[in-house]
Amino acid sequence: MSVGTIWVLAEATDGTVASITLEMLAKARELSDNVECVFGGDGALVATELGAHGASAVHATGDLAGKLPGPAIAGAIAAAISGGAAPVAILCGTTYGGRDVAGRLSVKLDASVITNIVDLTNDGGLVGTEPVFGGSQLVNTRFTSDKPGIFLVRPKSFEAAETGGGAATVAALAIPDLGPSGAARVTNSFVEQSEGPKLDEAAVVVSGGRGLGESEKFELIESLAAKLGAAPGASRAIVDAGWVPYSYQVGQTGKVVKPDVYIAAGISGATQHLVGMKGSKTIIAINKDSEAPIFGVADLGIIGDVHKVLPQLLEALNARG
Amino acid sequence: MKVAVCVKQIPDPADPGALDPSTNTLKRDVKLILDESDSYGVEMALQLVDAAGGGEVTLISMAPNNEVNGLRTALAMGADKAILVSDDALAGSDALGTSKVLAAAIARSEPDLVLAATESSDGYTGTVPEQIAELMGLPSVTFAKSIEVADGAVKVQRQTEEGYDDVECPLPCLVSVTAGVVEPRYPSFKGIMAAKSKPVDEVSIADLGIDAGSVGWAGGGQEIVSVIDAPVRDAGEIIEDEGEAYERIVAFLDELKVI
């Protein structure tokens, strides 16, 4: 049975809708006969793609004119709800923008957020599934109030699917006066050009961890990734140590990846890391500690020194041309 | 400049912990330590106060049983004082309930700037910084990879999916910092000794004017339906490197048609 209307927070870059948005639309369509999007930007830019993935309407704020998206979008959603809109749930992606919207909106509605969702089911109301302890257990949670349920959904939890629908109807979503809380302004945006595929979209990911010993050795990871057409990733330990930027982090508090092949080099497999990569189709691990938890999820595990195995591997791959 | 830093005291992540089967919340019966994620905010606060030519760094924490072990670590790094909210009524609080408590405690220190990590290492909901900002009516910038303060405003490089945004925001405001934003200092022996006598203001929710019904179990607005074991992955092939293990990787990548 269909639940009521579900709202999905749409995110896009230069008119291309983010994969997490399309993934959430696919799940929302399974649960509800009416799925609509909210979007901080010009709705006309995304209406066709959102419609093709099952959204009937997109409530769009229009150009944000430098406003930081989180407070503006949350303010607009809250205003729409107090004006009579009544979605049963609002799905936001676990992204930089999605978390801002969910946090702000939660206070405006005085409603809690169910976070880190990897599945949503209808059991007399929406129930969210959250993995804990590195994904070894799953906690199912539902809301007890009749307010709209705010869910933060992990990327890669669902498969995006086109429904063949026409363009979504664009409706105006007014941003109310935000007062001091809306005072932050984006003055410039920088795109960091990275060679090769994006971490969360790559078919192959090569990640390094503390076992590399020192930051200069991350070059081994970069070289192997380049050779395999893979994206380089990192464990939290070496992000915290400042070897690589936060954007490289795979794990509970970083990116969730589900590549065809995941190579973990010098990563012990803390629960924090496992939850971000254990959905990979095939996992290869290299670690000198035979007791390392990463071997518990590896399809091929090499008990050995990354400083020996990685250079040998690179040389062998280079020899193949 | 007065800076308030939210710090969480958590069970040691090296010991992954467990759910209490009677309540389905994390067990909190072990000794707590400073969440490493929060050491970046503490370090950033110390550096910003230095750069401003003086001020005060106040730690804000909520923990059961008047736990101060993690706070002492941050005080030893150089923070001036702490406000600790400890109250039995807080057991079972979700992120929103926690934010209500922290926001009320932060307000007592009347800061120019509030710093927090992007998420804790044990609960990782990642919503608390924005919830605090909204509760306090403050502007905010999340996911900062660098922060400068000048002319009554912060200039922040904010992490984005594609790179970063330059964001400007007037004080007072809240900023959440990513790991690696600064290199946290190790407490010196002198710092550790000094930390023992730094003030920790222990307050209850009544002191903060918070109604017990809006926090803890009662304030949650959600219920756990079930906890189940996730499917286990099949065991793979494990080999010890005798100098030729790379060949097995090459062959494996070949089978997978990656090369």
CSV table of N, CA and C in Angstrom, one decimal, chain A residues 13 68 95-96 99-100 103-104 106-108 110-116 131-133 135-145 152 180-181 183-192 204 228 236 239-240 246-247 252-253 255 261 278 280-284 286 295 297-304 309 312-313 316-317 320, chain B residues 16-19 26 36-37 40 94 96 100 118-119 121 124-127 130-131 133-135 137-143 145 158-170 178-180 183 220-230 233 236-241 243 245-246 248-250 252-254 256 258-259:
chain,number,residue,atom,x,y,z
A,13,THR,N,24.6,19.4,-10.0
A,13,THR,CA,25.7,20.2,-10.4
A,13,THR,C,25.6,20.6,-11.8
A,68,LEU,N,23.9,30.2,1.2
A,68,LEU,CA,24.3,28.8,1.5
A,68,LEU,C,23.0,28.0,1.4
A,95,THR,N,24.9,13.9,2.2
A,95,THR,CA,25.8,14.7,1.5
A,95,THR,C,26.1,15.9,2.2
A,96,TYR,N,27.1,16.7,1.8
A,96,TYR,CA,27.4,18.0,2.5
A,96,TYR,C,26.1,18.8,2.6
A,99,ARG,N,22.8,17.0,4.6
A,99,ARG,CA,22.9,16.9,6.1
A,99,ARG,C,22.6,18.3,6.6
A,100,ASP,N,23.0,19.4,5.9
A,100,ASP,CA,22.6,20.7,6.4
A,100,ASP,C,21.1,20.9,6.4
A,103,GLY,N,19.4,18.8,9.2
A,103,GLY,CA,19.7,19.3,10.6
A,103,GLY,C,18.8,20.6,10.8
A,104,ARG,N,18.8,21.5,9.9
A,104,ARG,CA,18.1,22.8,10.1
A,104,ARG,C,16.6,22.5,10.1
A,106,SER,N,15.0,19.8,10.9
A,106,SER,CA,14.7,19.0,12.1
A,106,SER,C,14.3,20.0,13.3
A,107,VAL,N,15.1,21.1,13.4
A,107,VAL,CA,14.8,22.0,14.5
A,107,VAL,C,13.5,22.8,14.2
A,108,LYS,N,13.4,23.2,12.9
A,108,LYS,CA,12.2,24.0,12.5
A,108,LYS,C,10.9,23.2,12.7
A,110,ASP,N,10.7,20.7,14.9
A,110,ASP,CA,10.9,20.0,16.2
A,110,ASP,C,10.7,18.5,16.0
A,111,ALA,N,11.4,17.9,15.0
A,111,ALA,CA,11.2,16.5,14.7
A,111,ALA,C,12.6,15.9,14.5
A,112,SER,N,12.8,14.7,15.0
A,112,SER,CA,14.2,14.1,14.9
A,112,SER,C,14.4,13.6,13.5
A,113,VAL,N,15.7,13.2,13.3
A,113,VAL,CA,16.1,12.7,12.0
A,113,VAL,C,16.5,11.2,12.2
A,114,ILE,N,16.1,10.4,11.2
A,114,ILE,CA,16.6,9.0,11.2
A,114,ILE,C,17.7,9.0,10.2
A,115,THR,N,19.0,8.7,10.7
A,115,THR,CA,20.2,9.0,9.9
A,115,THR,C,20.8,7.7,9.4
A,116,ASN,N,21.7,7.8,8.4
A,116,ASN,CA,22.5,6.7,7.8
A,116,ASN,C,21.6,5.6,7.3
A,131,PRO,N,22.8,0.6,9.4
A,131,PRO,CA,23.8,-0.4,9.8
A,131,PRO,C,24.6,0.2,11.0
A,132,VAL,N,24.9,-0.6,12.0
A,132,VAL,CA,25.8,-0.2,13.1
A,132,VAL,C,26.9,-1.2,13.2
A,133,PHE,N,27.9,-0.8,14.0
A,133,PHE,CA,29.1,-1.7,14.2
A,133,PHE,C,29.7,-2.2,12.9
A,135,GLY,N,28.4,-2.4,10.1
A,135,GLY,CA,27.4,-3.1,9.3
A,135,GLY,C,27.2,-4.5,9.7
A,136,SER,N,27.6,-4.9,10.9
A,136,SER,CA,27.4,-6.3,11.4
A,136,SER,C,26.0,-6.4,11.9
A,137,GLN,N,25.4,-5.3,12.3
A,137,GLN,CA,24.0,-5.4,12.7
A,137,GLN,C,23.2,-4.2,12.1
A,138,LEU,N,21.9,-4.5,11.9
A,138,LEU,CA,21.0,-3.5,11.3
A,138,LEU,C,19.9,-3.1,12.3
A,139,VAL,N,19.7,-1.8,12.5
A,139,VAL,CA,18.7,-1.3,13.4
A,139,VAL,C,17.6,-0.7,12.6
A,140,ASN,N,16.4,-1.2,12.8
A,140,ASN,CA,15.2,-0.6,12.1
A,140,ASN,C,14.4,0.3,13.1
A,141,THR,N,14.2,1.5,12.6
A,141,THR,CA,13.6,2.6,13.4
A,141,THR,C,12.5,3.3,12.7
A,142,ARG,N,11.5,3.6,13.4
A,142,ARG,CA,10.4,4.4,12.9
A,142,ARG,C,10.0,5.6,13.8
A,143,PHE,N,9.4,6.6,13.2
A,143,PHE,CA,8.9,7.8,13.9
A,143,PHE,C,7.7,7.4,14.7
A,144,THR,N,7.5,8.1,15.9
A,144,THR,CA,6.3,7.9,16.6
A,144,THR,C,5.4,9.1,16.6
A,145,SER,N,5.8,10.2,16.0
A,145,SER,CA,5.0,11.3,15.9
A,145,SER,C,4.3,11.4,14.5
A,152,LEU,N,17.8,10.7,6.5
A,152,LEU,CA,19.1,10.9,5.8
A,152,LEU,C,19.6,9.6,5.2
A,180,PRO,N,19.2,36.2,10.9
A,180,PRO,CA,20.7,36.0,11.0
A,180,PRO,C,21.1,34.6,10.6
A,181,SER,N,20.2,33.6,10.7
A,181,SER,CA,20.7,32.2,10.4
A,181,SER,C,20.9,32.0,8.9
A,183,ALA,N,22.7,34.2,7.1
A,183,ALA,CA,23.7,35.2,6.7
A,183,ALA,C,24.9,34.7,6.0
A,184,ALA,N,25.2,33.4,5.9
A,184,ALA,CA,26.4,33.0,5.2
A,184,ALA,C,26.2,33.1,3.7
A,185,ARG,N,27.3,33.5,3.1
A,185,ARG,CA,27.3,33.7,1.6
A,185,ARG,C,28.4,33.0,0.9
A,186,VAL,N,28.1,32.3,-0.2
A,186,VAL,CA,29.1,31.7,-1.0
A,186,VAL,C,29.7,32.7,-1.9
A,187,THR,N,31.0,33.0,-1.8
A,187,THR,CA,31.5,34.0,-2.7
A,187,THR,C,32.3,33.5,-3.9
A,188,ASN,N,32.6,32.2,-3.9
A,188,ASN,CA,33.4,31.6,-5.0
A,188,ASN,C,33.2,30.1,-4.9
A,189,SER,N,33.2,29.4,-6.0
A,189,SER,CA,33.2,27.9,-6.0
A,189,SER,C,34.4,27.4,-6.8
A,190,PHE,N,35.1,26.5,-6.3
A,190,PHE,CA,36.2,25.9,-6.9
A,190,PHE,C,36.0,24.4,-7.2
A,191,VAL,N,36.2,24.0,-8.5
A,191,VAL,CA,36.2,22.6,-8.8
A,191,VAL,C,37.6,22.1,-8.8
A,192,GLU,N,37.9,21.1,-8.0
A,192,GLU,CA,39.2,20.5,-8.0
A,192,GLU,C,39.3,19.5,-9.1
A,204,VAL,N,36.5,0.7,-10.1
A,204,VAL,CA,37.6,0.1,-9.3
A,204,VAL,C,38.1,1.2,-8.3
A,228,LEU,N,45.1,1.3,-13.1
A,228,LEU,CA,43.9,0.5,-13.2
A,228,LEU,C,42.7,1.3,-13.6
A,236,ARG,N,40.1,6.5,7.3
A,236,ARG,CA,40.0,7.7,8.2
A,236,ARG,C,41.3,8.0,8.8
A,239,VAL,N,43.4,10.2,6.7
A,239,VAL,CA,42.8,11.5,6.5
A,239,VAL,C,43.0,12.3,7.8
A,240,ASP,N,42.7,11.7,8.9
A,240,ASP,CA,42.9,12.4,10.2
A,240,ASP,C,44.4,12.8,10.4
A,246,TYR,N,39.9,15.2,3.2
A,246,TYR,CA,38.7,14.5,3.6
A,246,TYR,C,37.9,13.9,2.5
A,247,SER,N,38.0,14.5,1.3
A,247,SER,CA,37.2,14.0,0.2
A,247,SER,C,37.6,12.6,-0.3
A,252,GLN,N,32.3,5.1,7.2
A,252,GLN,CA,31.1,5.5,7.9
A,252,GLN,C,31.0,7.1,7.8
A,253,THR,N,32.1,7.8,8.1
A,253,THR,CA,32.0,9.2,8.1
A,253,THR,C,32.6,9.8,6.8
A,255,LYS,N,32.9,8.6,2.3
A,255,LYS,CA,32.1,8.2,1.2
A,255,LYS,C,31.8,6.7,1.3
A,261,VAL,N,35.5,-3.7,-8.0
A,261,VAL,CA,36.7,-4.2,-7.3
A,261,VAL,C,37.2,-3.1,-6.3
A,278,LYS,N,32.1,-2.5,2.4
A,278,LYS,CA,31.9,-3.9,2.3
A,278,LYS,C,30.8,-4.3,1.3
A,280,SER,N,31.2,-3.6,-1.7
A,280,SER,CA,31.9,-3.8,-3.0
A,280,SER,C,31.7,-5.2,-3.5
A,281,LYS,N,31.7,-5.4,-4.8
A,281,LYS,CA,31.5,-6.7,-5.4
A,281,LYS,C,32.6,-7.7,-5.1
A,282,THR,N,33.8,-7.2,-5.3
A,282,THR,CA,35.0,-8.0,-5.0
A,282,THR,C,36.0,-7.2,-4.2
A,283,ILE,N,36.6,-7.8,-3.1
A,283,ILE,CA,37.5,-7.1,-2.3
A,283,ILE,C,38.9,-7.8,-2.2
A,284,ILE,N,39.9,-7.0,-2.5
A,284,ILE,CA,41.3,-7.5,-2.4
A,284,ILE,C,42.0,-6.7,-1.3
A,286,ILE,N,45.5,-6.2,1.2
A,286,ILE,CA,46.9,-6.5,1.5
A,286,ILE,C,47.2,-5.9,2.8
A,295,PHE,N,40.5,-8.9,6.4
A,295,PHE,CA,40.6,-10.2,5.8
A,295,PHE,C,39.2,-10.9,6.0
A,297,VAL,N,36.4,-9.7,5.2
A,297,VAL,CA,35.5,-9.4,4.1
A,297,VAL,C,36.2,-9.5,2.7
A,298,ALA,N,37.5,-10.0,2.8
A,298,ALA,CA,38.3,-10.0,1.5
A,298,ALA,C,38.0,-11.3,0.7
A,299,ASP,N,37.9,-11.1,-0.6
A,299,ASP,CA,37.8,-12.3,-1.5
A,299,ASP,C,39.1,-12.8,-1.8
A,300,LEU,N,40.1,-11.9,-1.9
A,300,LEU,CA,41.5,-12.3,-2.0
A,300,LEU,C,42.3,-11.5,-0.9
A,301,GLY,N,42.9,-12.2,0.0
A,301,GLY,CA,43.7,-11.5,1.1
A,301,GLY,C,45.1,-11.9,1.0
A,302,ILE,N,46.0,-10.9,0.9
A,302,ILE,CA,47.4,-11.1,0.9
A,302,ILE,C,48.0,-10.7,2.3
A,303,ILE,N,48.6,-11.7,3.0
A,303,ILE,CA,49.2,-11.3,4.2
A,303,ILE,C,50.7,-11.0,3.9
A,304,GLY,N,50.9,-9.7,3.8
A,304,GLY,CA,52.3,-9.3,3.4
A,304,GLY,C,52.5,-7.8,3.6
A,309,VAL,N,54.7,-5.6,-1.8
A,309,VAL,CA,53.7,-6.1,-2.7
A,309,VAL,C,53.3,-5.1,-3.7
A,312,GLN,N,55.9,-4.4,-6.5
A,312,GLN,CA,56.0,-5.6,-7.4
A,312,GLN,C,54.7,-5.6,-8.3
A,313,LEU,N,53.6,-5.3,-7.7
A,313,LEU,CA,52.3,-5.4,-8.5
A,313,LEU,C,52.4,-4.3,-9.6
A,316,ALA,N,54.7,-5.4,-12.4
A,316,ALA,CA,54.1,-6.4,-13.2
A,316,ALA,C,53.0,-5.9,-14.1
A,317,LEU,N,52.2,-4.9,-13.6
A,317,LEU,CA,51.2,-4.3,-14.5
A,317,LEU,C,51.8,-3.5,-15.6
A,320,ARG,N,53.0,-5.4,-18.4
A,320,ARG,CA,52.0,-5.9,-19.4
A,320,ARG,C,51.6,-4.8,-20.3
B,16,PRO,N,35.0,-1.7,19.9
B,16,PRO,CA,33.8,-1.3,19.2
B,16,PRO,C,32.5,-1.2,19.9
B,17,GLY,N,32.4,-1.7,21.1
B,17,GLY,CA,31.2,-1.6,21.9
B,17,GLY,C,30.1,-2.5,21.5
B,18,ALA,N,28.9,-2.3,22.1
B,18,ALA,CA,27.8,-3.1,21.8
B,18,ALA,C,26.5,-2.4,22.2
B,19,LEU,N,25.4,-2.9,21.7
B,19,LEU,CA,24.1,-2.3,22.1
B,19,LEU,C,23.7,-3.0,23.4
B,26,LEU,N,23.7,2.5,22.6
B,26,LEU,CA,25.1,2.1,22.9
B,26,LEU,C,25.3,2.0,24.4
B,36,GLU,N,38.5,11.8,18.9
B,36,GLU,CA,39.6,12.3,18.1
B,36,GLU,C,39.1,13.4,17.2
B,37,SER,N,37.9,13.2,16.6
B,37,SER,CA,37.3,14.2,15.7
B,37,SER,C,37.3,15.6,16.3
B,40,TYR,N,40.4,18.4,16.5
B,40,TYR,CA,40.6,19.5,15.5
B,40,TYR,C,40.0,20.8,15.8
B,94,ASP,N,18.3,11.6,21.5
B,94,ASP,CA,18.7,11.5,20.1
B,94,ASP,C,19.5,12.8,19.8
B,96,LEU,N,18.7,15.5,18.2
B,96,LEU,CA,17.9,16.8,18.4
B,96,LEU,C,17.9,17.1,19.9
B,100,LYS,N,19.6,20.4,21.8
B,100,LYS,CA,18.9,21.3,22.6
B,100,LYS,C,19.8,21.6,23.9
B,118,THR,N,32.4,17.5,12.3
B,118,THR,CA,31.3,17.3,11.4
B,118,THR,C,30.4,16.2,11.9
B,119,GLU,N,31.0,15.2,12.6
B,119,GLU,CA,30.1,14.1,13.2
B,119,GLU,C,31.0,13.4,14.3
B,121,SER,N,32.5,10.1,16.3
B,121,SER,CA,33.0,8.8,15.8
B,121,SER,C,32.1,7.6,16.3
B,124,TYR,N,27.8,9.3,14.8
B,124,TYR,CA,27.9,9.7,13.5
B,124,TYR,C,26.6,10.1,12.8
B,125,THR,N,25.7,10.7,13.5
B,125,THR,CA,24.5,11.2,12.8
B,125,THR,C,24.8,12.4,11.9
B,126,GLY,N,25.8,13.2,12.3
B,126,GLY,CA,26.2,14.3,11.5
B,126,GLY,C,25.2,15.5,11.4
B,127,THR,N,24.2,15.5,12.2
B,127,THR,CA,23.2,16.6,12.2
B,127,THR,C,23.4,17.6,13.3
B,130,GLU,N,24.4,21.6,12.7
B,130,GLU,CA,23.3,22.4,12.1
B,130,GLU,C,22.1,22.6,13.1
B,131,GLN,N,21.8,21.5,13.8
B,131,GLN,CA,20.7,21.6,14.8
B,131,GLN,C,21.0,22.7,15.9
B,133,ALA,N,23.1,25.3,15.5
B,133,ALA,CA,23.0,26.6,14.9
B,133,ALA,C,21.6,27.1,14.8
B,134,GLU,N,20.7,26.2,14.3
B,134,GLU,CA,19.3,26.6,14.1
B,134,GLU,C,18.6,26.9,15.5
B,135,LEU,N,18.9,26.1,16.5
B,135,LEU,CA,18.3,26.3,17.8
B,135,LEU,C,18.8,27.7,18.4
B,137,GLY,N,19.7,30.2,16.5
B,137,GLY,CA,19.4,31.3,15.5
B,137,GLY,C,20.7,31.9,14.9
B,138,LEU,N,21.7,31.0,14.8
B,138,LEU,CA,23.0,31.5,14.3
B,138,LEU,C,23.2,31.0,12.8
B,139,PRO,N,23.9,31.8,12.0
B,139,PRO,CA,24.3,31.3,10.7
B,139,PRO,C,25.4,30.3,11.0
B,140,SER,N,25.7,29.5,9.9
B,140,SER,CA,26.7,28.4,10.1
B,140,SER,C,27.4,28.1,8.8
B,141,VAL,N,28.6,27.5,8.9
B,141,VAL,CA,29.2,27.0,7.7
B,141,VAL,C,29.7,25.6,8.1
B,142,THR,N,29.3,24.6,7.4
B,142,THR,CA,29.7,23.2,7.8
B,142,THR,C,30.8,22.7,6.9
B,143,PHE,N,31.5,21.7,7.3
B,143,PHE,CA,32.6,21.0,6.5
B,143,PHE,C,33.7,22.0,6.1
B,145,LYS,N,37.3,23.3,5.7
B,145,LYS,CA,38.7,22.7,5.6
B,145,LYS,C,39.7,23.8,5.9
B,158,ARG,N,34.8,25.7,2.3
B,158,ARG,CA,33.8,24.6,2.7
B,158,ARG,C,33.9,23.5,1.6
B,159,GLN,N,34.1,22.3,2.2
B,159,GLN,CA,34.2,21.1,1.3
B,159,GLN,C,32.9,20.9,0.5
B,160,THR,N,33.0,20.6,-0.8
B,160,THR,CA,31.8,20.3,-1.6
B,160,THR,C,32.1,19.0,-2.4
B,161,GLU,N,31.1,18.5,-3.1
B,161,GLU,CA,31.3,17.2,-3.8
B,161,GLU,C,32.4,17.4,-4.9
B,162,GLU,N,32.5,18.6,-5.5
B,162,GLU,CA,33.4,18.8,-6.6
B,162,GLU,C,34.7,19.5,-6.2
B,163,GLY,N,34.8,20.0,-5.0
B,163,GLY,CA,36.0,20.8,-4.7
B,163,GLY,C,35.7,21.5,-3.4
B,164,TYR,N,35.7,22.9,-3.4
B,164,TYR,CA,35.3,23.6,-2.2
B,164,TYR,C,34.7,25.0,-2.6
B,165,ASP,N,33.9,25.5,-1.7
B,165,ASP,CA,33.4,26.9,-1.9
B,165,ASP,C,34.1,27.8,-0.9
B,166,ASP,N,34.3,29.0,-1.3
B,166,ASP,CA,34.6,30.1,-0.3
B,166,ASP,C,33.3,30.6,0.3
B,167,VAL,N,33.2,30.6,1.6
B,167,VAL,CA,32.0,31.1,2.2
B,167,VAL,C,32.4,32.1,3.3
B,168,GLU,N,31.6,33.2,3.3
B,168,GLU,CA,31.8,34.3,4.3
B,168,GLU,C,30.6,34.3,5.2
B,169,CYS,N,30.9,34.5,6.5
B,169,CYS,CA,29.7,34.5,7.4
B,169,CYS,C,30.1,35.4,8.6
B,170,PRO,N,29.1,36.3,8.9
B,170,PRO,CA,29.4,37.2,10.1
B,170,PRO,C,29.4,36.5,11.4
B,178,THR,N,36.3,19.7,9.4
B,178,THR,CA,36.6,18.3,9.0
B,178,THR,C,37.9,17.9,9.6
B,179,ALA,N,38.2,16.6,9.7
B,179,ALA,CA,39.4,16.1,10.2
B,179,ALA,C,40.6,16.6,9.3
B,180,GLY,N,41.7,16.9,9.9
B,180,GLY,CA,42.9,17.3,9.1
B,180,GLY,C,42.9,18.8,8.9
B,183,GLU,N,46.6,20.5,12.6
B,183,GLU,CA,47.3,19.4,13.3
B,183,GLU,C,47.1,19.6,14.8
B,220,GLY,N,12.4,11.7,22.2
B,220,GLY,CA,13.0,11.2,20.9
B,220,GLY,C,12.1,11.3,19.7
B,221,GLY,N,10.9,10.9,19.8
B,221,GLY,CA,10.0,10.9,18.7
B,221,GLY,C,10.3,9.8,17.7
B,222,GLN,N,11.1,8.8,18.1
B,222,GLN,CA,11.3,7.7,17.2
B,222,GLN,C,11.5,6.4,18.1
B,223,GLU,N,11.2,5.3,17.5
B,223,GLU,CA,11.4,4.0,18.3
B,223,GLU,C,12.0,3.0,17.4
B,224,ILE,N,12.9,2.2,18.1
B,224,ILE,CA,13.5,1.1,17.4
B,224,ILE,C,12.6,-0.1,17.3
B,225,VAL,N,12.3,-0.6,16.1
B,225,VAL,CA,11.4,-1.6,15.9
B,225,VAL,C,12.1,-3.0,16.1
B,226,SER,N,13.3,-3.1,15.5
B,226,SER,CA,14.1,-4.4,15.7
B,226,SER,C,15.5,-4.1,15.4
B,227,VAL,N,16.3,-5.1,15.9
B,227,VAL,CA,17.8,-5.1,15.6
B,227,VAL,C,18.1,-6.5,15.1
B,228,ILE,N,18.7,-6.5,13.9
B,228,ILE,CA,18.9,-7.9,13.3
B,228,ILE,C,20.4,-8.0,12.9
B,229,ASP,N,20.9,-9.2,12.7
B,229,ASP,CA,22.3,-9.4,12.3
B,229,ASP,C,22.3,-9.3,10.8
B,230,ALA,N,23.3,-8.6,10.2
B,230,ALA,CA,23.4,-8.4,8.8
B,230,ALA,C,24.0,-9.7,8.2
B,233,ARG,N,29.6,-12.0,4.8
B,233,ARG,CA,30.2,-12.3,3.6
B,233,ARG,C,30.9,-13.6,3.6
B,236,GLY,N,37.0,-15.6,2.0
B,236,GLY,CA,37.8,-15.6,0.7
B,236,GLY,C,39.0,-16.4,0.8
B,237,GLU,N,39.9,-16.2,-0.2
B,237,GLU,CA,41.2,-16.9,-0.3
B,237,GLU,C,42.2,-16.1,0.4
B,238,ILE,N,42.9,-16.6,1.4
B,238,ILE,CA,43.9,-15.8,2.1
B,238,ILE,C,45.3,-16.5,1.9
B,239,ILE,N,46.2,-15.7,1.3
B,239,ILE,CA,47.6,-16.3,1.1
B,239,ILE,C,48.6,-15.5,1.8
B,240,GLU,N,49.7,-16.1,2.2
B,240,GLU,CA,50.8,-15.4,2.8
B,240,GLU,C,51.8,-15.0,1.7
B,241,ASP,N,52.3,-13.8,1.7
B,241,ASP,CA,53.3,-13.4,0.7
B,241,ASP,C,54.6,-14.0,0.9
B,243,GLY,N,56.9,-13.5,-1.6
B,243,GLY,CA,57.6,-12.7,-2.6
B,243,GLY,C,56.9,-12.8,-4.0
B,245,ALA,N,53.2,-13.1,-4.2
B,245,ALA,CA,51.8,-12.9,-4.0
B,245,ALA,C,51.2,-11.9,-5.0
B,246,TYR,N,52.1,-11.0,-5.5
B,246,TYR,CA,51.6,-10.0,-6.5
B,246,TYR,C,51.1,-10.7,-7.8
B,248,ARG,N,49.5,-13.5,-7.9
B,248,ARG,CA,48.1,-13.9,-7.7
B,248,ARG,C,47.1,-12.8,-7.8
B,249,ILE,N,47.6,-11.5,-7.4
B,249,ILE,CA,46.7,-10.4,-7.6
B,249,ILE,C,46.5,-10.1,-9.1
B,250,VAL,N,47.6,-10.1,-9.8
B,250,VAL,CA,47.5,-9.9,-11.3
B,250,VAL,C,46.6,-10.9,-11.9
B,252,PHE,N,44.2,-12.5,-10.5
B,252,PHE,CA,42.8,-12.3,-10.0
B,252,PHE,C,42.2,-11.1,-10.7
B,253,LEU,N,43.0,-10.0,-10.9
B,253,LEU,CA,42.5,-8.9,-11.7
B,253,LEU,C,42.2,-9.3,-13.1
B,254,ASP,N,43.0,-10.2,-13.7
B,254,ASP,CA,42.8,-10.7,-15.0
B,254,ASP,C,41.4,-11.4,-15.1
B,256,LEU,N,39.0,-11.0,-13.2
B,256,LEU,CA,37.9,-10.0,-13.0
B,256,LEU,C,37.8,-9.1,-14.2
B,258,VAL,N,39.7,-6.7,-15.0
B,258,VAL,CA,40.0,-5.3,-14.7
B,258,VAL,C,41.2,-4.9,-15.6
B,259,ILE,N,42.1,-5.9,-15.9
B,259,ILE,CA,43.2,-5.6,-16.8
B,259,ILE,C,43.2,-6.5,-18.0
